[in-house]
Coordinates of C-alpha atoms and ligand atoms in Angstrom, one line a residue:
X610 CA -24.5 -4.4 16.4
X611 CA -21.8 -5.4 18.7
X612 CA -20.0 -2.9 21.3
X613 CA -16.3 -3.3 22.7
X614 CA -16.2 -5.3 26.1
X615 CA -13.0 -3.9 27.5
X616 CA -10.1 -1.8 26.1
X617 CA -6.1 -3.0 25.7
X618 CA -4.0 -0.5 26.9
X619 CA -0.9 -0.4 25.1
X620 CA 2.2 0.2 27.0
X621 CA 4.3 3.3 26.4
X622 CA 5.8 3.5 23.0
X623 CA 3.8 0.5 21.9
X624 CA 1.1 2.6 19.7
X625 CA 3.6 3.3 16.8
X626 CA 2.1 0.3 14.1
X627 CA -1.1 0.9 15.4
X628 CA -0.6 4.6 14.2
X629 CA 0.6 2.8 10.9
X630 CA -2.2 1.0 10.6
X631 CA -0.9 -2.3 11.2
X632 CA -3.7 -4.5 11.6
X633 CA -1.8 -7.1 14.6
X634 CA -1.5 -6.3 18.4
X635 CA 0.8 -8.8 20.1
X636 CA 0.7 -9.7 23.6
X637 CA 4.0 -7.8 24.4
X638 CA 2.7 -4.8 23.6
X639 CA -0.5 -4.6 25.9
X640 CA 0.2 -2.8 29.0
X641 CA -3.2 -4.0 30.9
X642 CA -7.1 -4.8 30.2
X643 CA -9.6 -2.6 31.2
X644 CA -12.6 -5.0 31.3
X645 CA -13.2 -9.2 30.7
X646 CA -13.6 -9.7 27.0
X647 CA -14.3 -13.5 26.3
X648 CA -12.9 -15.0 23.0
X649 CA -13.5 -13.0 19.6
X650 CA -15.4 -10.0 21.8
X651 CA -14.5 -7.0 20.3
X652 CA -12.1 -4.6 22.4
X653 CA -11.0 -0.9 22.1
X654 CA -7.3 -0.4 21.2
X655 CA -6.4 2.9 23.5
X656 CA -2.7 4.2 24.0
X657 CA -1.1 4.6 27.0
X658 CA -3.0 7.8 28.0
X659 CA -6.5 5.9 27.1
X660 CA -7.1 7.5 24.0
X661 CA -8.8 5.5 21.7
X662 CA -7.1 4.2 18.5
X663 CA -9.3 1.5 16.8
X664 CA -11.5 -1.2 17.3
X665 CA -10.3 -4.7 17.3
X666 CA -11.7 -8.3 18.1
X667 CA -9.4 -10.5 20.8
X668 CA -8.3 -13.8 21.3
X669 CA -6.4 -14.1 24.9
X670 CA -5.1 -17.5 23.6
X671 CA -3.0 -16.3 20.3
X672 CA 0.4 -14.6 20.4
X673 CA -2.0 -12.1 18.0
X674 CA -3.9 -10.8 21.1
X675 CA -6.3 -8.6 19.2
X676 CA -6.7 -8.0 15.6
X677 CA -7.6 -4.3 13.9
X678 CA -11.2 -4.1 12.5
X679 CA -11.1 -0.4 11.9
X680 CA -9.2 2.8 13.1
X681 CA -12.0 4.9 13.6
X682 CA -13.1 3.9 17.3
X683 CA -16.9 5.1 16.2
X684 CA -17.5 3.1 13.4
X685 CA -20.0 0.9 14.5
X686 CA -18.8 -2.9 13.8
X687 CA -22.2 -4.4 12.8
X688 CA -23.6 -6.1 9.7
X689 CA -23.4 -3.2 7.8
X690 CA -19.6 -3.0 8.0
X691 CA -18.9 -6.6 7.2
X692 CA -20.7 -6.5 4.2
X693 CA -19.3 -3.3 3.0
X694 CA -15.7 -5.2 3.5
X695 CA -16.6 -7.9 1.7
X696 CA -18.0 -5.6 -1.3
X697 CA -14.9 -3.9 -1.1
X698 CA -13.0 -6.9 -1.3
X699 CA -15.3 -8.0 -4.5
X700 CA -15.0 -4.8 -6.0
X701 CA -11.2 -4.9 -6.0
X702 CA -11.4 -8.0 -8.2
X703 CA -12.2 -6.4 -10.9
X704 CA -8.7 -4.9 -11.4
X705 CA -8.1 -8.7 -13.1
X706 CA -10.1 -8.2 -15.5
X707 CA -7.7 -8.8 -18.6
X708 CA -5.9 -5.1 -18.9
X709 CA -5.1 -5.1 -22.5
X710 CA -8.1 -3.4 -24.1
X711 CA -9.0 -0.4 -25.3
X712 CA -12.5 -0.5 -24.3
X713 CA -13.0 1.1 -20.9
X714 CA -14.6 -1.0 -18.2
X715 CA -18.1 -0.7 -17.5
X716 CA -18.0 0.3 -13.4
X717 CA -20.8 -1.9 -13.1
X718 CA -21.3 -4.8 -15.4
X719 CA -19.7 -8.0 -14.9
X720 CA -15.6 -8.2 -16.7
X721 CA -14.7 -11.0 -18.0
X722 CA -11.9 -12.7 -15.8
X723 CA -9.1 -14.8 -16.9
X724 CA -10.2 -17.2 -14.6
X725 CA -13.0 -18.5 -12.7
X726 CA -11.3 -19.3 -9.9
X727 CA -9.1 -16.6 -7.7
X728 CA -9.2 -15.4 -4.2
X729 CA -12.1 -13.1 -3.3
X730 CA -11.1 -12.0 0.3
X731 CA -7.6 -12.5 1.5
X732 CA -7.8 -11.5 5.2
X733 CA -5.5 -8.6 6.5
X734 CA -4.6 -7.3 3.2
X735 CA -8.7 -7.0 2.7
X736 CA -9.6 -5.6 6.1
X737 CA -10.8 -9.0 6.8
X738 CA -8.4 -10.4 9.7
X739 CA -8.2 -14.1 9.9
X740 CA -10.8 -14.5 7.0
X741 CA -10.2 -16.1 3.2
X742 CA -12.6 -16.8 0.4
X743 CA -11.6 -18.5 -2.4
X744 CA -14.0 -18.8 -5.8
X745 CA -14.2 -21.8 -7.7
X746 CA -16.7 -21.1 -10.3
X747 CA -20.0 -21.1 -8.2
X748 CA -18.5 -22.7 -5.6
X749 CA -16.9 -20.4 -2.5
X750 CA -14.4 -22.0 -0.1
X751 CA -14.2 -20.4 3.3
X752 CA -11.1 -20.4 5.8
X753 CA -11.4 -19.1 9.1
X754 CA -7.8 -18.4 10.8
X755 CA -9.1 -17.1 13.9
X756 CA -11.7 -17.4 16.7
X757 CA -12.9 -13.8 15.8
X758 CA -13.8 -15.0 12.7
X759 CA -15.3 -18.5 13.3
X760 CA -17.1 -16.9 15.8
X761 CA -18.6 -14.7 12.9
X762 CA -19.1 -17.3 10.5
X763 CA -22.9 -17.8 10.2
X764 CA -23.4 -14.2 9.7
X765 CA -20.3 -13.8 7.4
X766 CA -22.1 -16.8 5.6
X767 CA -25.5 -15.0 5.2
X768 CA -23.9 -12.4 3.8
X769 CA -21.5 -14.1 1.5
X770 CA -24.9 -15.8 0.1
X771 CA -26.9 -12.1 -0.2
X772 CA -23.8 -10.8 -2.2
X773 CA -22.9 -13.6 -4.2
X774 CA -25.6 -16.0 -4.4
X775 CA -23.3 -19.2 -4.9
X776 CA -24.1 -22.6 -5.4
X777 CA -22.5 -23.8 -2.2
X778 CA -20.4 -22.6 0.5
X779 CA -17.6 -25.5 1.7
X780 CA -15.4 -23.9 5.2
X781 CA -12.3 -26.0 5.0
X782 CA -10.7 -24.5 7.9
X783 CA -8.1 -27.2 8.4
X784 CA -5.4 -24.8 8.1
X785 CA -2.1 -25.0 11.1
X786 CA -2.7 -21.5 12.0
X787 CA -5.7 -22.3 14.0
X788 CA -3.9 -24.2 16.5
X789 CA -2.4 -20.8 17.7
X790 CA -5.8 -20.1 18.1
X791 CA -6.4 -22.5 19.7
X792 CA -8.9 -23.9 17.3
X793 CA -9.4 -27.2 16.1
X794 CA -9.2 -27.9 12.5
X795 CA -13.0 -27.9 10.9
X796 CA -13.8 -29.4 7.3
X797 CA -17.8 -28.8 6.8
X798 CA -20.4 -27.6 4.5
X799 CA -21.7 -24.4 5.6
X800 CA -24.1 -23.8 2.7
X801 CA -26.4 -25.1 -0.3
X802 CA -24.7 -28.0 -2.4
X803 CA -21.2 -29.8 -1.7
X804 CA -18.8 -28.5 -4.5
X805 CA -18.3 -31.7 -6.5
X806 CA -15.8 -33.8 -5.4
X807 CA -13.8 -33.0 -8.5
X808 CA -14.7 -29.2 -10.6
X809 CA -12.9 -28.4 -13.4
X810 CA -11.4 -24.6 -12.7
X811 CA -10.2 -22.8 -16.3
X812 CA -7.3 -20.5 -16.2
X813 CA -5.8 -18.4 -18.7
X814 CA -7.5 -20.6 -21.5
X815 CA -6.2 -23.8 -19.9
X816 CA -8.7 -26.3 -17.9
X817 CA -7.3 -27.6 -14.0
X818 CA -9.4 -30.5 -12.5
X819 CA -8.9 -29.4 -8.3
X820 CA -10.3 -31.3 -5.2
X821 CA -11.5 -28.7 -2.8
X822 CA -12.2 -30.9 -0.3
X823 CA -9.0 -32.4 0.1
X824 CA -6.6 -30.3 -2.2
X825 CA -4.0 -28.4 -1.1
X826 CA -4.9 -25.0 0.5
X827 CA -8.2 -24.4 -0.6
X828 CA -7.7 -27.0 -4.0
X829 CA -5.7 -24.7 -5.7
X830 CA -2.0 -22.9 -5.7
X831 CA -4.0 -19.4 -7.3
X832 CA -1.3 -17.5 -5.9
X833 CA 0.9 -18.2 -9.0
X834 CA -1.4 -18.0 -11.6
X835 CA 0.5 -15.2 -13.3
X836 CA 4.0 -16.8 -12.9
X837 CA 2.5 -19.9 -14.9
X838 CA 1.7 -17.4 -17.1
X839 CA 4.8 -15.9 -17.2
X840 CA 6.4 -19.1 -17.6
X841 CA 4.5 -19.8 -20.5
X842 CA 5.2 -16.8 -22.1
X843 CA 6.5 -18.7 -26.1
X844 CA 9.9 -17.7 -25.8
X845 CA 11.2 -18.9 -23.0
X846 CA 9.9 -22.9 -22.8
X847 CA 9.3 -23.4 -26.7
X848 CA 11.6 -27.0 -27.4
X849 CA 12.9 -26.9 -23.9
X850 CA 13.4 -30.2 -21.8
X851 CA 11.6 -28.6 -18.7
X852 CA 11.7 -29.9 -15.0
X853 CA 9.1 -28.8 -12.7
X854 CA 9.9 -29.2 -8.9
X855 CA 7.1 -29.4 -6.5
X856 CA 4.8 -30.2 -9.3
X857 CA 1.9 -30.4 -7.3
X858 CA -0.8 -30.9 -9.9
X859 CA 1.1 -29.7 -12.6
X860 CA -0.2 -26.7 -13.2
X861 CA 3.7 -25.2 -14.3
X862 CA 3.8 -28.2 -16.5
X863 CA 0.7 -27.3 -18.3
X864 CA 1.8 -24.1 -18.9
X865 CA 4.8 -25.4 -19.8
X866 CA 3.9 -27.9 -22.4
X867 CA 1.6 -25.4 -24.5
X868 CA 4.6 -22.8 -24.8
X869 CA 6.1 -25.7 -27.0
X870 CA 8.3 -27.6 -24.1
X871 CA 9.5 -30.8 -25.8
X872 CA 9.1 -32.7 -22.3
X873 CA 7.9 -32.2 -19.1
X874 CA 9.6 -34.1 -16.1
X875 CA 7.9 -33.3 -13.1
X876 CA 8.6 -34.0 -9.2
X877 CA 6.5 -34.3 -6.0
X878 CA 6.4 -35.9 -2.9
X879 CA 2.6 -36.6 -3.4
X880 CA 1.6 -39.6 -6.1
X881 CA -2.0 -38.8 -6.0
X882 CA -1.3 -35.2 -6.6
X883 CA 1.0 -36.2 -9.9
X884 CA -1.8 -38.9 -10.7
X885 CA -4.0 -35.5 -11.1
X886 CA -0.8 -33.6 -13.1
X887 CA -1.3 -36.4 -15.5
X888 CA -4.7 -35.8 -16.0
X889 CA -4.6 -32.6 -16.6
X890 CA -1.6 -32.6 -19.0
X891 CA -4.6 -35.1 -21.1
X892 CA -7.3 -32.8 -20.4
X893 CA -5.2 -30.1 -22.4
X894 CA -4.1 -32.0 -24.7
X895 CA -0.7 -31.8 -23.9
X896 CA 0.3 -35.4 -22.9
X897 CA 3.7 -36.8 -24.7
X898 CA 5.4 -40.0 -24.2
X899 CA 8.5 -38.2 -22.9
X900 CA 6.4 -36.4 -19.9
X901 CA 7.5 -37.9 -17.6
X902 CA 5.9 -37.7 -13.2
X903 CA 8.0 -38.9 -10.1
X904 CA 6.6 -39.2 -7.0
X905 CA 9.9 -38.7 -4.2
X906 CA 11.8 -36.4 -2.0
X907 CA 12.6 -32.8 -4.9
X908 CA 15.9 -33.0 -3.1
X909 CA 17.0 -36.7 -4.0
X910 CA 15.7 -37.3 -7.1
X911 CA 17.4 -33.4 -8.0
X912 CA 20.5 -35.2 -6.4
X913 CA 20.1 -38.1 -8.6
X914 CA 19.7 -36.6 -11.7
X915 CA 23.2 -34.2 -11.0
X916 CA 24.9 -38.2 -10.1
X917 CA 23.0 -39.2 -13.3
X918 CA 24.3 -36.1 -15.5
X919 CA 21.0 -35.6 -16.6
X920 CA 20.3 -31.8 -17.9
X921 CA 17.6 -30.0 -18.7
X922 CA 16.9 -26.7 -20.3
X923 CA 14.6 -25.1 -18.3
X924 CA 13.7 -25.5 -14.5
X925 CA 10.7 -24.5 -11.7
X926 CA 11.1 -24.5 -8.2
X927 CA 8.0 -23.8 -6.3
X928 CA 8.7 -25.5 -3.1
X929 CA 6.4 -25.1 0.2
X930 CA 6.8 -22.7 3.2
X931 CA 10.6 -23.1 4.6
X932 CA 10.3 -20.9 7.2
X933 CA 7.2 -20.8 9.7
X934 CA 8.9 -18.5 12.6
X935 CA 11.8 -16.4 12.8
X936 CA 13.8 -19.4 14.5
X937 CA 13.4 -21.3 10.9
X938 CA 14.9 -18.4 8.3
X939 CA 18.7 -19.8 8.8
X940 CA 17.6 -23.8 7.8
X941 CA 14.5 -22.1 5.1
X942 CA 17.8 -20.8 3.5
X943 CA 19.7 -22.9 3.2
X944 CA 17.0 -25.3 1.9
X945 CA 16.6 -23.0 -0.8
X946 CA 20.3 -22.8 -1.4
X947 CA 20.4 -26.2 -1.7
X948 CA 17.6 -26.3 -4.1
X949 CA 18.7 -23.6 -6.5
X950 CA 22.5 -24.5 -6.9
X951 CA 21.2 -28.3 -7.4
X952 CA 18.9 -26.6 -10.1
X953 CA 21.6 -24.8 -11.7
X954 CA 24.0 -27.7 -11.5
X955 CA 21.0 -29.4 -14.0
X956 CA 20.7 -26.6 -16.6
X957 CA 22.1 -26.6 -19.7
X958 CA 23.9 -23.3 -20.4
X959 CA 21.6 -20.7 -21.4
X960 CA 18.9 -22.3 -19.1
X961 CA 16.1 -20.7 -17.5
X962 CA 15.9 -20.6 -13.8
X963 CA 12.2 -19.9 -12.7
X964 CA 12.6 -20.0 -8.3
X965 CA 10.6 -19.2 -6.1
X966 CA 10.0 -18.5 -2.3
X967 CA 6.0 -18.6 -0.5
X968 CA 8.0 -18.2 3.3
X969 CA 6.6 -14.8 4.1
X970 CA 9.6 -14.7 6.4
X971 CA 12.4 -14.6 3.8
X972 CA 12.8 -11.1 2.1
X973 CA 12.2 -11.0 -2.0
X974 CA 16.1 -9.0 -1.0
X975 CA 17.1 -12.1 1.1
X976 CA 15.7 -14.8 -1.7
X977 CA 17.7 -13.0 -4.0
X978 CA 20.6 -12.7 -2.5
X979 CA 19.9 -16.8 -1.5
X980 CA 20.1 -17.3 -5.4
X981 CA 23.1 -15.4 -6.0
X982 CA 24.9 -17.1 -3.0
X983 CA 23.8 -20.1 -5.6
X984 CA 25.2 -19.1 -8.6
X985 CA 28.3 -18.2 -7.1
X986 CA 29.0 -21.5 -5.6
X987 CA 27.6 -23.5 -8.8
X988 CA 29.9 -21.0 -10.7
X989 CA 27.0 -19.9 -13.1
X990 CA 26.6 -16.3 -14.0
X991 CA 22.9 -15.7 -13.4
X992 CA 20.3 -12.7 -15.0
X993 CA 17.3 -11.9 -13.8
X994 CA 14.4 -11.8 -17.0
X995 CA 11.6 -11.0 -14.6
X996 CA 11.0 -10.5 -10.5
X997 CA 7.6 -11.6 -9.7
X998 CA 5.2 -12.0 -6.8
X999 CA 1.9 -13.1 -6.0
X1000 CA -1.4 -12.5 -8.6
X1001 CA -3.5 -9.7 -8.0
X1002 CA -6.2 -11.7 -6.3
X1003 CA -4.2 -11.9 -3.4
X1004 CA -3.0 -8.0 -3.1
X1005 CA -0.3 -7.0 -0.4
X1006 CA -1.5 -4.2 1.8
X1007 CA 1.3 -1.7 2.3
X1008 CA 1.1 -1.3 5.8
X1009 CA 1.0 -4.7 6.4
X1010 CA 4.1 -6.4 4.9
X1011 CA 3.4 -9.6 5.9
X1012 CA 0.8 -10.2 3.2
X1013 CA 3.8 -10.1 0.5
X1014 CA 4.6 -13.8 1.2
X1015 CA 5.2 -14.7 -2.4
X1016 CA 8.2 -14.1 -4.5
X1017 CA 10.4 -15.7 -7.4
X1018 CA 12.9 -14.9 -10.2
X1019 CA 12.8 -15.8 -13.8
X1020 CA 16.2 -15.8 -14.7
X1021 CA 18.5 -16.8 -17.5
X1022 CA 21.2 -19.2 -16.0
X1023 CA 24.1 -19.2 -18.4
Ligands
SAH1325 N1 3.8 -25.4 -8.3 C1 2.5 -25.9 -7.8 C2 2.4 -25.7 -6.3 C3 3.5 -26.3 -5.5 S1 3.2 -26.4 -3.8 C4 1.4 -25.3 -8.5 O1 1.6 -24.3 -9.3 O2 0.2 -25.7 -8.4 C5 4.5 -27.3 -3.1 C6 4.4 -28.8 -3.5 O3 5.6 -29.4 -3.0 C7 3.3 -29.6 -2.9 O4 2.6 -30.2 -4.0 C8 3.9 -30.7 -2.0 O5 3.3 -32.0 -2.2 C9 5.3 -30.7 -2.6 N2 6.4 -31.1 -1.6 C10 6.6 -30.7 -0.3 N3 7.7 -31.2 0.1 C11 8.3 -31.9 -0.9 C12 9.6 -32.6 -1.1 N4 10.5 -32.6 -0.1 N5 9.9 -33.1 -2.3 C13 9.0 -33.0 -3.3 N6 7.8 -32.4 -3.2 C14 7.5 -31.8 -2.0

């Protein structure tokens, strides 16, 4: 078991999101240090007055000083409570399980997931600070985001192995945030066999081959998992001349093309990653000769096509993260401006508009009102079908806001 080192005082005022259970304490709002806490020690979070308010683990080197473990200051932080989070964590998987059924759910018995691959722990919104696990089949991929948890990692390892007995263990920590962290990025094996260097992950019925060691992420964009699904729902892509923006490995497409989508054009800035959409359009049997992939800049070849006249009936957006600090969320918009009037400028009357934003800085209120700002200037009148987030493997805690990073907006673009 480990015990607190020192204790952040907060500074007057300062204790409010801590009351809220906001997991974060910033720099700003630490009045002074009682004691010397060396990287990732645990520390006790006390108000002004030095009452106690919840254990945390500290990093003197991030904006993020400290990061809440638990509000109940004698709750002993030792393995015990780890694995208990990452049961919890496991156990809140199950609300995947596919919903329509009139059988109830056996409490204990494995469910049947609509995939094999989702997230397992996904950090703050899993009383996990700093640490994700993804699942690919027997595989686990592991990301630690901060020096409290890469300081943990052996023993978060051990446990992850007692729990889940997996086939291998891959930490692919090579994510920007560490750098905050002052950590260096770390790609290594932490346990039993390297995932192979290409799995095959199924998905709603539909089979994704995903590079875990190099992919994107962890491999694999599971956040949208029930947007493809939503996308593919018949009505919406059945005969449609689609264009998928920010392809990636074509997962949209996919989708896509099995809903009935006469063609699928679809656009990334990464060759190999289109070489793999290809692929998997043949390993569902979806290939056509009028598919068609290009590798280049969404914004040009979106330009090009509007010089060309070139129309389409149906169109994704599902670009990367716009904004990465507050400083970005003026240019992050009008990016997606940009990207959604260009969009609508393609469609063919009656189109459908599915947009989305992963910037965890830009308001689902803001994005929409970037989209309508859209339509107004490409004279469209626009309706919203559907608003949609991220899947349930990656749940939003309410106190913490920040983990609702994901949003978009099926729309009908007449
Ligand atoms: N829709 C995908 C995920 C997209 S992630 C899925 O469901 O799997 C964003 C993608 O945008 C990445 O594949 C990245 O290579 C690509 N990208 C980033 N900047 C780009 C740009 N300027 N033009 C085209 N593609 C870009």
């Amino acid at each position: 078991m480990e015990n607190p080192t020192a204790t952040l005082i907060l500074k007057p005022g300062r204790d409010k999101p801590v009351h809220n259970r906001h997991p974060w304490i910033f720099s700003g709002a630490i009045g002074r240090v009682q004691g010397q806490p060396a990287p990732g020690d645990l520390v006790t979070i006390a108000d002004q007055k030095g009452a106690p308010l919840a254990t945390a683990y500290y990093n003197a080197k991030s904006q993020i000083q400290a990061r809440i473990l638990s509000w109940d200051t004698d709750q002993p932080i030792d393995e015990r409570f780890w694995r208990d989070r990452l049961q919890q964590a496991i156990n809140g998987r199950r609300a995947m399980a596919n919903p329509v059924t009139r059988d109830k759910t056996p409490e204990t018995s494995e469910v049947s997931l609509p995939t094999d691959a989702y997230r397992l722990v996904n950090a703050e919104a899993d009383g996990l600070p700093g640490l994700v696990i993804d699942r690919y089949g027997d595989y686990l991929v592991m990301q630690c985001q901060t020096l409290g948890i890469d300081r943990r990692k052996a023993m978060l390892t051990a446990l992850l192995v007692e729990l889940l007995q997996p086939a291998g263990i891959l930490e692919r920590s090579d994510v920007d945030a560490r750098g905050k962290e002052g950590l260096k990025p770390v790609v290594e094996l932490r346990y039993g066999a390297p995932p192979p260097a290409e799995l095959t992950l199924r998905e709603n019925g539909f089979s994704f081959l995903v590079d875990v060691h190099h992919g994107h992420k962890t491999g694999f964009y599971l956040d949208q998992r029930d947007n493809r699904a939503a996308v593919g729902r018949p009505p919406y892509m059945a005969g449609q001349e689609v264009l998928n923006v920010f392809a990636y490995t074509g997962a949209f497409g996919v989708y896509a093309a099995a809903a009935g989508a006469s063609a699928v054009v679809q656009v990334d800035s990464s060759a190999p990653a289109l070489q793999i959409a290809e692929r998997n359009m043949h390993l569902n049997r979806l290939e056509r000769p009028s598919n068609e992939y290009i590798a280049g800049d969404a914004f040009e070849v979106l330009r090009y096509f509007r010089e060309e006249g070139r129309q389409f009936d149906a169109v994704i957006l599902d670009p990367p993260k716009f904004a990465h600090n507050q400083g970005q969320i003026d240019r992050a918009a009008r990016g997606y401006k940009d990207l959604n009037w260009l969009a609508m400028r393609l469609l063919r009357p009656e189109g459908v508009l599915a947009t989305f934003s992963c910037s965890g800085l830009v308001s689902a209120d803001l994005f929409q009102k970037i989209v309508f700002g859209a339509a107004v200037d490409a004279r469209r009148d626009v309706q919203i079908w559907h608003h949609l987030g991220q899947a349930a493997d990656h749940p939003v805690l309410l106190s913490f806001p920040e983990s609702a990073y994901l949003k978009g907006l099926l729309c009908r673009v007449i």
